[in-house]
Amino acid sequence: MSFAVINPATEETIVTLDSAGIDETDAAVARAKAAYPAWRAVSPADRGRLLRRLATLVEEHHEELARIESQNVGKPIVGARGEVGMVADVFHFYAGAVDKKHGETIPVAGGIDLTFREPLGVVGLIVPWNFPLNISSWKLGPALACGNTVVLKPAELTPLSALRLAELALEAGIPEGVLNVVVGKGSVVGQRLVDHPDVAKIGFTGSTEVGRGVMQGAAATIKRVTLELGGKSANVVFADADLERAAAAAPYAVFDNAGQDCCARSRILVERSAYDRFAELLVDATRNVKVGDPADDATEMGPLISAAHRETVASFVDGKTLFTGAAPTGKGYWYPCTLVEATNDDRIARDEVFGPVAALIPFDDEADAVRIANDTPYGLSGSIWTQNGARALRVARALETGVLSVNSNSSVRVSTPFGGFKQSGFGRELGMHALDGYSEVKNVYYSTEG
Ligand code: NAP
Ligand code: MG
């Protein structure tokens, strides 16, 4: 069956592709399985060399990849360029990391134990539509570095950058069959990868709901899983913060990628004594977010991914709206930046909106801030704004979340671990930690007797 890949800023068809089914998925797993023995036998240093070549090719095709991503996701070109830059950095990082993760030698009675880091085999990588290439690279880098072969399933809405990356991987000299991309529906291709007996692990990024199904499905074959799921992160602003700086940054912590960001700090918690002042500053800063043509270098926010998603986002906004920004009309799935005053019990503060909608929530003191921030089933990201260093560390320790930033929005780095607490998932991507998710420890006892 064929389907149209749409540009969400224009509603135009970019290209029509065939949707893979079970047979194509099985064929890709078979190719990955056939390629596995030779790939795992490549020395770590040589796998690193191939990944470095891929990183260089991504750099050489930087603008092309950024344009593909910008068109297919509707994301501003400047942001897309940054993401492609990170993709290259991720492959450089794992190219350098691959021969630095060693086993141990453990002296024991009668001999010595040796530990080895073994690849898992064929791994299935399932990624969402919001950061298609970036999130693919977070999984591909460590998976390939560790000696696994992969079947990558991009979201059906946004398959284009993964297809181009697979071509570049071949050009880099990564052998055929090592990196396979299958384009098709999650309920078909994704589910088949989850069920397939020859797939050893699923690296999944997406919604908590689908992630729960992946975990259940993986139980049948005791597959390894890492899950990077949804979030409802808090941006905690204390009255002693640099309010101007915090307010200038806050819109980008939730409106970046049109709010379609698992790390979106979509609950803005503000200490009551600074609430009115901060709200005023926040409205001013939000008014300045430039919404429009993703191809324009000046644009800061593009459209949502689809008409259906826009309806879902709109359903969250009712009642106490503090501010609604401007957005283009006509073709494209546009939605304006929206600030809503809420309590933490409101639906807008409970569920992931995944759109440019922020909930402003007042708190009384430090303990109240921590209580509200943690009152969510999610635990992915968050920020703390204060000029009191001791408080920043106290609150950072108290928050139930995998990733945090202090006096900044930014907590995703190539070299640092990324992942969730609670229902935001488990396992860590990026940094050296990600290698643990794509390898298994083997322990060999070697007798020195006789
Ligand atoms: P989604 O609906 O869960 O889909 C994610 C991926 O899973 C897509 O490739 C989808 O395929 C596939 N899929 C759907 N049903 C499946 C099934 N039964 N078995 C296996 N795979 C299946 O998520 P989304 O709507 O694309 O993305 C938004 C969500 O991702 C948000 O909740 C967001 O918070 C989360 N997210 C998390 C992170 C993180 O790192 N924690 C990062 C980004 C996004 P199709 O779409 O092609 O059907
Ligand atoms: Mg979805």
PDB file of C-alpha atoms in Angstrom, residues 83-307:
ATOM      1  CA  GLU A  83      19.815  18.758  15.105  1.00  0.00           C
ATOM      2  CA  VAL A  84      21.796  17.495  12.125  1.00  0.00           C
ATOM      3  CA  GLY A  85      24.927  18.929  13.752  1.00  0.00           C
ATOM      4  CA  MET A  86      24.109  16.835  16.808  1.00  0.00           C
ATOM      5  CA  VAL A  87      23.622  13.731  14.653  1.00  0.00           C
ATOM      6  CA  ALA A  88      27.174  14.087  13.336  1.00  0.00           C
ATOM      7  CA  ASP A  89      28.457  14.690  16.871  1.00  0.00           C
ATOM      8  CA  VAL A  90      26.645  11.572  18.113  1.00  0.00           C
ATOM      9  CA  PHE A  91      28.352   9.386  15.480  1.00  0.00           C
ATOM     10  CA  HIS A  92      31.714  11.025  16.244  1.00  0.00           C
ATOM     11  CA  PHE A  93      31.169  10.356  19.945  1.00  0.00           C
ATOM     12  CA  TYR A  94      30.391   6.644  19.507  1.00  0.00           C
ATOM     13  CA  ALA A  95      33.141   6.278  16.920  1.00  0.00           C
ATOM     14  CA  GLY A  96      35.516   7.360  19.675  1.00  0.00           C
ATOM     15  CA  ALA A  97      33.761   5.503  22.483  1.00  0.00           C
ATOM     16  CA  VAL A  98      33.550   2.057  20.913  1.00  0.00           C
ATOM     17  CA  ASP A  99      37.066   0.884  21.796  1.00  0.00           C
ATOM     18  CA  LYS A 100      37.031   2.435  25.258  1.00  0.00           C
ATOM     19  CA  LYS A 101      34.414   0.274  26.903  1.00  0.00           C
ATOM     20  CA  HIS A 102      36.385  -2.690  28.254  1.00  0.00           C
ATOM     21  CA  GLY A 103      35.632  -5.750  30.283  1.00  0.00           C
ATOM     22  CA  GLU A 104      37.185  -6.492  33.681  1.00  0.00           C
ATOM     23  CA  THR A 105      39.528  -9.098  35.111  1.00  0.00           C
ATOM     24  CA  ILE A 106      38.368 -10.215  38.548  1.00  0.00           C
ATOM     25  CA  PRO A 107      40.676 -12.394  40.643  1.00  0.00           C
ATOM     26  CA  VAL A 108      38.730 -15.246  42.270  1.00  0.00           C
ATOM     27  CA  ALA A 109      39.697 -18.436  44.107  1.00  0.00           C
ATOM     28  CA  GLY A 110      41.395 -20.896  41.764  1.00  0.00           C
ATOM     29  CA  GLY A 111      41.558 -18.601  38.784  1.00  0.00           C
ATOM     30  CA  ILE A 112      40.339 -15.438  37.278  1.00  0.00           C
ATOM     31  CA  ASP A 113      37.059 -14.138  35.924  1.00  0.00           C
ATOM     32  CA  LEU A 114      36.983 -12.181  32.719  1.00  0.00           C
ATOM     33  CA  THR A 115      34.043 -10.050  31.634  1.00  0.00           C
ATOM     34  CA  PHE A 116      33.279  -9.238  28.041  1.00  0.00           C
ATOM     35  CA  ARG A 117      30.875  -6.769  26.489  1.00  0.00           C
ATOM     36  CA  GLU A 118      28.924  -8.710  23.894  1.00  0.00           C
ATOM     37  CA  PRO A 119      26.551  -7.250  21.322  1.00  0.00           C
ATOM     38  CA  LEU A 120      22.922  -8.349  21.557  1.00  0.00           C
ATOM     39  CA  GLY A 121      22.358  -9.333  17.912  1.00  0.00           C
ATOM     40  CA  VAL A 122      19.635  -7.782  15.788  1.00  0.00           C
ATOM     41  CA  VAL A 123      18.050  -4.775  17.452  1.00  0.00           C
ATOM     42  CA  GLY A 124      14.812  -3.062  16.448  1.00  0.00           C
ATOM     43  CA  LEU A 125      14.811   0.712  16.751  1.00  0.00           C
ATOM     44  CA  ILE A 126      11.427   2.460  16.744  1.00  0.00           C
ATOM     45  CA  VAL A 127      11.420   6.255  16.666  1.00  0.00           C
ATOM     46  CA  PRO A 128       8.795   9.040  16.685  1.00  0.00           C
ATOM     47  CA  TRP A 129       8.159  11.897  14.264  1.00  0.00           C
ATOM     48  CA  ASN A 130       9.246  14.865  16.367  1.00  0.00           C
ATOM     49  CA  PHE A 131      13.059  14.528  16.124  1.00  0.00           C
ATOM     50  CA  PRO A 132      13.336  11.739  13.542  1.00  0.00           C
ATOM     51  CA  LEU A 133      17.015  11.883  12.625  1.00  0.00           C
ATOM     52  CA  ASN A 134      18.290  12.998  15.999  1.00  0.00           C
ATOM     53  CA  ILE A 135      16.570  10.247  17.958  1.00  0.00           C
ATOM     54  CA  SER A 136      17.552   7.670  15.319  1.00  0.00           C
ATOM     55  CA  SER A 137      21.197   8.629  15.783  1.00  0.00           C
ATOM     56  CA  TRP A 138      20.974   8.346  19.580  1.00  0.00           C
ATOM     57  CA  LYS A 139      20.079   4.687  19.088  1.00  0.00           C
ATOM     58  CA  LEU A 140      22.099   3.870  15.972  1.00  0.00           C
ATOM     59  CA  GLY A 141      25.358   5.257  17.370  1.00  0.00           C
ATOM     60  CA  PRO A 142      25.635   2.960  20.401  1.00  0.00           C
ATOM     61  CA  ALA A 143      23.843   0.026  18.708  1.00  0.00           C
ATOM     62  CA  LEU A 144      26.250  -0.094  15.764  1.00  0.00           C
ATOM     63  CA  ALA A 145      29.280   0.749  17.893  1.00  0.00           C
ATOM     64  CA  CYS A 146      28.603  -2.263  20.112  1.00  0.00           C
ATOM     65  CA  GLY A 147      28.444  -4.600  17.097  1.00  0.00           C
ATOM     66  CA  ASN A 148      24.698  -5.056  16.714  1.00  0.00           C
ATOM     67  CA  THR A 149      22.910  -4.946  13.393  1.00  0.00           C
ATOM     68  CA  VAL A 150      19.719  -2.939  13.260  1.00  0.00           C
ATOM     69  CA  VAL A 151      16.285  -2.563  11.750  1.00  0.00           C
ATOM     70  CA  LEU A 152      15.190   1.044  12.118  1.00  0.00           C
ATOM     71  CA  LYS A 153      11.514   1.953  11.896  1.00  0.00           C
ATOM     72  CA  PRO A 154      10.928   5.678  11.532  1.00  0.00           C
ATOM     73  CA  ALA A 155       7.436   7.070  12.148  1.00  0.00           C
ATOM     74  CA  GLU A 156       5.337   6.772   9.027  1.00  0.00           C
ATOM     75  CA  LEU A 157       4.795  10.534   9.039  1.00  0.00           C
ATOM     76  CA  THR A 158       8.531  11.288   8.874  1.00  0.00           C
ATOM     77  CA  PRO A 159      10.571   8.575   7.147  1.00  0.00           C
ATOM     78  CA  LEU A 160      12.659  10.708   4.773  1.00  0.00           C
ATOM     79  CA  SER A 161      15.748  11.569   6.806  1.00  0.00           C
ATOM     80  CA  ALA A 162      16.206   7.951   7.969  1.00  0.00           C
ATOM     81  CA  LEU A 163      16.124   6.747   4.357  1.00  0.00           C
ATOM     82  CA  ARG A 164      18.782   9.278   3.362  1.00  0.00           C
ATOM     83  CA  LEU A 165      20.903   8.371   6.378  1.00  0.00           C
ATOM     84  CA  ALA A 166      20.815   4.691   5.391  1.00  0.00           C
ATOM     85  CA  GLU A 167      22.191   5.632   1.966  1.00  0.00           C
ATOM     86  CA  LEU A 168      24.974   7.615   3.608  1.00  0.00           C
ATOM     87  CA  ALA A 169      25.776   4.654   5.863  1.00  0.00           C
ATOM     88  CA  LEU A 170      26.357   2.479   2.786  1.00  0.00           C
ATOM     89  CA  GLU A 171      28.467   5.217   1.244  1.00  0.00           C
ATOM     90  CA  ALA A 172      30.498   5.312   4.453  1.00  0.00           C
ATOM     91  CA  GLY A 173      31.309   1.637   3.980  1.00  0.00           C
ATOM     92  CA  ILE A 174      29.050   0.185   6.635  1.00  0.00           C
ATOM     93  CA  PRO A 175      28.287  -3.229   5.108  1.00  0.00           C
ATOM     94  CA  GLU A 176      24.954  -3.972   3.523  1.00  0.00           C
ATOM     95  CA  GLY A 177      22.461  -5.495   5.969  1.00  0.00           C
ATOM     96  CA  VAL A 178      23.947  -3.794   9.033  1.00  0.00           C
ATOM     97  CA  LEU A 179      21.565  -0.812   8.965  1.00  0.00           C
ATOM     98  CA  ASN A 180      18.116  -1.544   7.540  1.00  0.00           C
ATOM     99  CA  VAL A 181      15.257   0.939   7.399  1.00  0.00           C
ATOM    100  CA  VAL A 182      11.665  -0.264   7.117  1.00  0.00           C
ATOM    101  CA  VAL A 183       8.978   2.308   6.432  1.00  0.00           C
ATOM    102  CA  GLY A 184       5.476   1.382   7.496  1.00  0.00           C
ATOM    103  CA  LYS A 185       2.862   1.593  10.197  1.00  0.00           C
ATOM    104  CA  GLY A 186       3.761   1.170  13.835  1.00  0.00           C
ATOM    105  CA  SER A 187       0.927  -1.262  14.359  1.00  0.00           C
ATOM    106  CA  VAL A 188       2.361  -3.468  11.580  1.00  0.00           C
ATOM    107  CA  VAL A 189       6.131  -2.974  11.216  1.00  0.00           C
ATOM    108  CA  GLY A 190       6.753  -1.810  14.774  1.00  0.00           C
ATOM    109  CA  GLN A 191       4.619  -4.546  16.257  1.00  0.00           C
ATOM    110  CA  ARG A 192       6.330  -7.193  14.115  1.00  0.00           C
ATOM    111  CA  LEU A 193       9.739  -6.046  15.362  1.00  0.00           C
ATOM    112  CA  VAL A 194       8.447  -6.312  18.928  1.00  0.00           C
ATOM    113  CA  ASP A 195       7.113  -9.826  18.294  1.00  0.00           C
ATOM    114  CA  HIS A 196       9.915 -11.154  16.077  1.00  0.00           C
ATOM    115  CA  PRO A 197      11.858 -13.993  17.728  1.00  0.00           C
ATOM    116  CA  ASP A 198      15.114 -12.968  16.003  1.00  0.00           C
ATOM    117  CA  VAL A 199      15.057  -9.419  17.378  1.00  0.00           C
ATOM    118  CA  ALA A 200      16.985  -9.279  20.646  1.00  0.00           C
ATOM    119  CA  LYS A 201      16.091  -5.792  21.782  1.00  0.00           C
ATOM    120  CA  ILE A 202      13.752  -2.921  21.074  1.00  0.00           C
ATOM    121  CA  GLY A 203      15.022   0.616  21.528  1.00  0.00           C
ATOM    122  CA  PHE A 204      11.798   2.623  21.570  1.00  0.00           C
ATOM    123  CA  THR A 205      11.041   6.319  21.724  1.00  0.00           C
ATOM    124  CA  GLY A 206       7.428   7.425  21.619  1.00  0.00           C
ATOM    125  CA  SER A 207       4.331   7.751  23.716  1.00  0.00           C
ATOM    126  CA  THR A 208       3.878   6.101  27.092  1.00  0.00           C
ATOM    127  CA  GLU A 209       0.787   4.342  25.776  1.00  0.00           C
ATOM    128  CA  VAL A 210       2.559   2.635  22.861  1.00  0.00           C
ATOM    129  CA  GLY A 211       5.621   2.055  25.060  1.00  0.00           C
ATOM    130  CA  ARG A 212       3.501   0.085  27.492  1.00  0.00           C
ATOM    131  CA  GLY A 213       2.411  -2.180  24.614  1.00  0.00           C
ATOM    132  CA  VAL A 214       6.017  -2.599  23.480  1.00  0.00           C
ATOM    133  CA  MET A 215       6.993  -3.715  26.980  1.00  0.00           C
ATOM    134  CA  GLN A 216       4.116  -6.190  27.119  1.00  0.00           C
ATOM    135  CA  GLY A 217       4.909  -7.549  23.661  1.00  0.00           C
ATOM    136  CA  ALA A 218       8.592  -7.897  24.475  1.00  0.00           C
ATOM    137  CA  ALA A 219       7.751 -10.159  27.398  1.00  0.00           C
ATOM    138  CA  ALA A 220       6.862 -13.040  25.065  1.00  0.00           C
ATOM    139  CA  THR A 221      10.476 -13.414  23.911  1.00  0.00           C
ATOM    140  CA  ILE A 222      12.133 -11.735  26.935  1.00  0.00           C
ATOM    141  CA  LYS A 223      13.468  -9.015  24.648  1.00  0.00           C
ATOM    142  CA  ARG A 224      15.529  -6.275  26.138  1.00  0.00           C
ATOM    143  CA  VAL A 225      13.773  -2.930  25.961  1.00  0.00           C
ATOM    144  CA  THR A 226      14.685   0.638  26.561  1.00  0.00           C
ATOM    145  CA  LEU A 227      11.797   3.061  26.591  1.00  0.00           C
ATOM    146  CA  GLU A 228      12.021   6.819  26.135  1.00  0.00           C
ATOM    147  CA  LEU A 229       8.447   7.941  26.643  1.00  0.00           C
ATOM    148  CA  GLY A 230       6.344  10.980  27.302  1.00  0.00           C
ATOM    149  CA  GLY A 231       6.892  13.825  29.740  1.00  0.00           C
ATOM    150  CA  LYS A 232       5.116  16.574  31.630  1.00  0.00           C
ATOM    151  CA  SER A 233       8.132  18.400  32.894  1.00  0.00           C
ATOM    152  CA  ALA A 234       8.198  21.306  35.302  1.00  0.00           C
ATOM    153  CA  ASN A 235       9.998  24.590  34.857  1.00  0.00           C
ATOM    154  CA  VAL A 236      10.334  25.721  38.481  1.00  0.00           C
ATOM    155  CA  VAL A 237      10.883  29.454  38.892  1.00  0.00           C
ATOM    156  CA  PHE A 238      11.699  30.708  42.393  1.00  0.00           C
ATOM    157  CA  ALA A 239      11.181  34.351  43.354  1.00  0.00           C
ATOM    158  CA  ASP A 240      14.944  34.692  43.903  1.00  0.00           C
ATOM    159  CA  ALA A 241      15.697  33.779  40.255  1.00  0.00           C
ATOM    160  CA  ASP A 242      16.848  36.201  37.602  1.00  0.00           C
ATOM    161  CA  LEU A 243      13.229  36.585  36.475  1.00  0.00           C
ATOM    162  CA  GLU A 244      14.069  38.378  33.230  1.00  0.00           C
ATOM    163  CA  ARG A 245      16.378  35.575  32.144  1.00  0.00           C
ATOM    164  CA  ALA A 246      13.982  32.854  33.240  1.00  0.00           C
ATOM    165  CA  ALA A 247      11.045  34.486  31.439  1.00  0.00           C
ATOM    166  CA  ALA A 248      13.048  35.053  28.268  1.00  0.00           C
ATOM    167  CA  ALA A 249      14.028  31.374  28.183  1.00  0.00           C
ATOM    168  CA  ALA A 250      10.728  29.793  29.278  1.00  0.00           C
ATOM    169  CA  PRO A 251       8.875  30.081  25.932  1.00  0.00           C
ATOM    170  CA  TYR A 252      11.628  28.150  24.154  1.00  0.00           C
ATOM    171  CA  ALA A 253      11.455  25.413  26.786  1.00  0.00           C
ATOM    172  CA  VAL A 254       7.917  24.631  25.666  1.00  0.00           C
ATOM    173  CA  PHE A 255       7.363  26.167  22.228  1.00  0.00           C
ATOM    174  CA  ASP A 256      10.533  24.766  20.678  1.00  0.00           C
ATOM    175  CA  ASN A 257       9.566  22.255  17.961  1.00  0.00           C
ATOM    176  CA  ALA A 258       6.029  23.657  18.386  1.00  0.00           C
ATOM    177  CA  GLY A 259       5.896  21.975  21.795  1.00  0.00           C
ATOM    178  CA  GLN A 260       6.275  18.548  20.202  1.00  0.00           C
ATOM    179  CA  ASP A 261       9.162  17.747  22.478  1.00  0.00           C
ATOM    180  CA  CYS A 262       9.205  15.058  25.151  1.00  0.00           C
ATOM    181  CA  CYS A 263      11.383  17.416  27.227  1.00  0.00           C
ATOM    182  CA  ALA A 264       8.961  20.347  26.929  1.00  0.00           C
ATOM    183  CA  ARG A 265       8.773  22.155  30.257  1.00  0.00           C
ATOM    184  CA  SER A 266       5.030  22.482  29.788  1.00  0.00           C
ATOM    185  CA  ARG A 267       4.221  23.139  33.444  1.00  0.00           C
ATOM    186  CA  ILE A 268       5.673  26.494  34.456  1.00  0.00           C
ATOM    187  CA  LEU A 269       5.668  26.588  38.261  1.00  0.00           C
ATOM    188  CA  VAL A 270       6.176  30.078  39.680  1.00  0.00           C
ATOM    189  CA  GLU A 271       6.596  31.136  43.321  1.00  0.00           C
ATOM    190  CA  ARG A 272       3.478  33.079  44.263  1.00  0.00           C
ATOM    191  CA  SER A 273       5.306  36.242  45.358  1.00  0.00           C
ATOM    192  CA  ALA A 274       6.833  36.593  41.868  1.00  0.00           C
ATOM    193  CA  TYR A 275       3.887  35.207  39.899  1.00  0.00           C
ATOM    194  CA  ASP A 276       2.358  38.422  38.539  1.00  0.00           C
ATOM    195  CA  ARG A 277       5.694  39.920  37.549  1.00  0.00           C
ATOM    196  CA  PHE A 278       6.856  36.684  35.919  1.00  0.00           C
ATOM    197  CA  ALA A 279       3.547  36.220  34.047  1.00  0.00           C
ATOM    198  CA  GLU A 280       3.909  39.706  32.587  1.00  0.00           C
ATOM    199  CA  LEU A 281       7.475  39.018  31.442  1.00  0.00           C
ATOM    200  CA  LEU A 282       6.483  35.613  30.064  1.00  0.00           C
ATOM    201  CA  VAL A 283       3.652  37.049  27.968  1.00  0.00           C
ATOM    202  CA  ASP A 284       6.066  39.619  26.511  1.00  0.00           C
ATOM    203  CA  ALA A 285       8.623  36.952  25.691  1.00  0.00           C
ATOM    204  CA  THR A 286       5.994  34.649  24.169  1.00  0.00           C
ATOM    205  CA  ARG A 287       4.701  37.465  21.987  1.00  0.00           C
ATOM    206  CA  ASN A 288       8.185  37.620  20.450  1.00  0.00           C
ATOM    207  CA  VAL A 289       8.311  33.970  19.309  1.00  0.00           C
ATOM    208  CA  LYS A 290       8.460  34.108  15.509  1.00  0.00           C
ATOM    209  CA  VAL A 291       5.947  31.645  14.059  1.00  0.00           C
ATOM    210  CA  GLY A 292       5.949  31.040  10.303  1.00  0.00           C
ATOM    211  CA  ASP A 293       7.612  29.466   7.286  1.00  0.00           C
ATOM    212  CA  PRO A 294      10.026  26.772   8.515  1.00  0.00           C
ATOM    213  CA  ALA A 295      12.348  27.470   5.570  1.00  0.00           C
ATOM    214  CA  ASP A 296      12.942  31.046   6.775  1.00  0.00           C
ATOM    215  CA  ASP A 297      16.082  31.509   8.883  1.00  0.00           C
ATOM    216  CA  ALA A 298      14.240  33.923  11.179  1.00  0.00           C
ATOM    217  CA  THR A 299      11.464  31.468  12.071  1.00  0.00           C
ATOM    218  CA  GLU A 300      11.459  30.054  15.592  1.00  0.00           C
ATOM    219  CA  MET A 301       8.309  27.938  15.496  1.00  0.00           C
ATOM    220  CA  GLY A 302       6.625  26.027  12.670  1.00  0.00           C
ATOM    221  CA  PRO A 303       3.339  24.145  12.404  1.00  0.00           C
ATOM    222  CA  LEU A 304       2.212  21.004  14.188  1.00  0.00           C
ATOM    223  CA  ILE A 305       2.782  17.649  12.510  1.00  0.00           C
ATOM    224  CA  SER A 306      -0.780  16.934  11.328  1.00  0.00           C
ATOM    225  CA  ALA A 307      -4.388  18.081  11.310  1.00  0.00           C
TER     226      ALA A 307
END
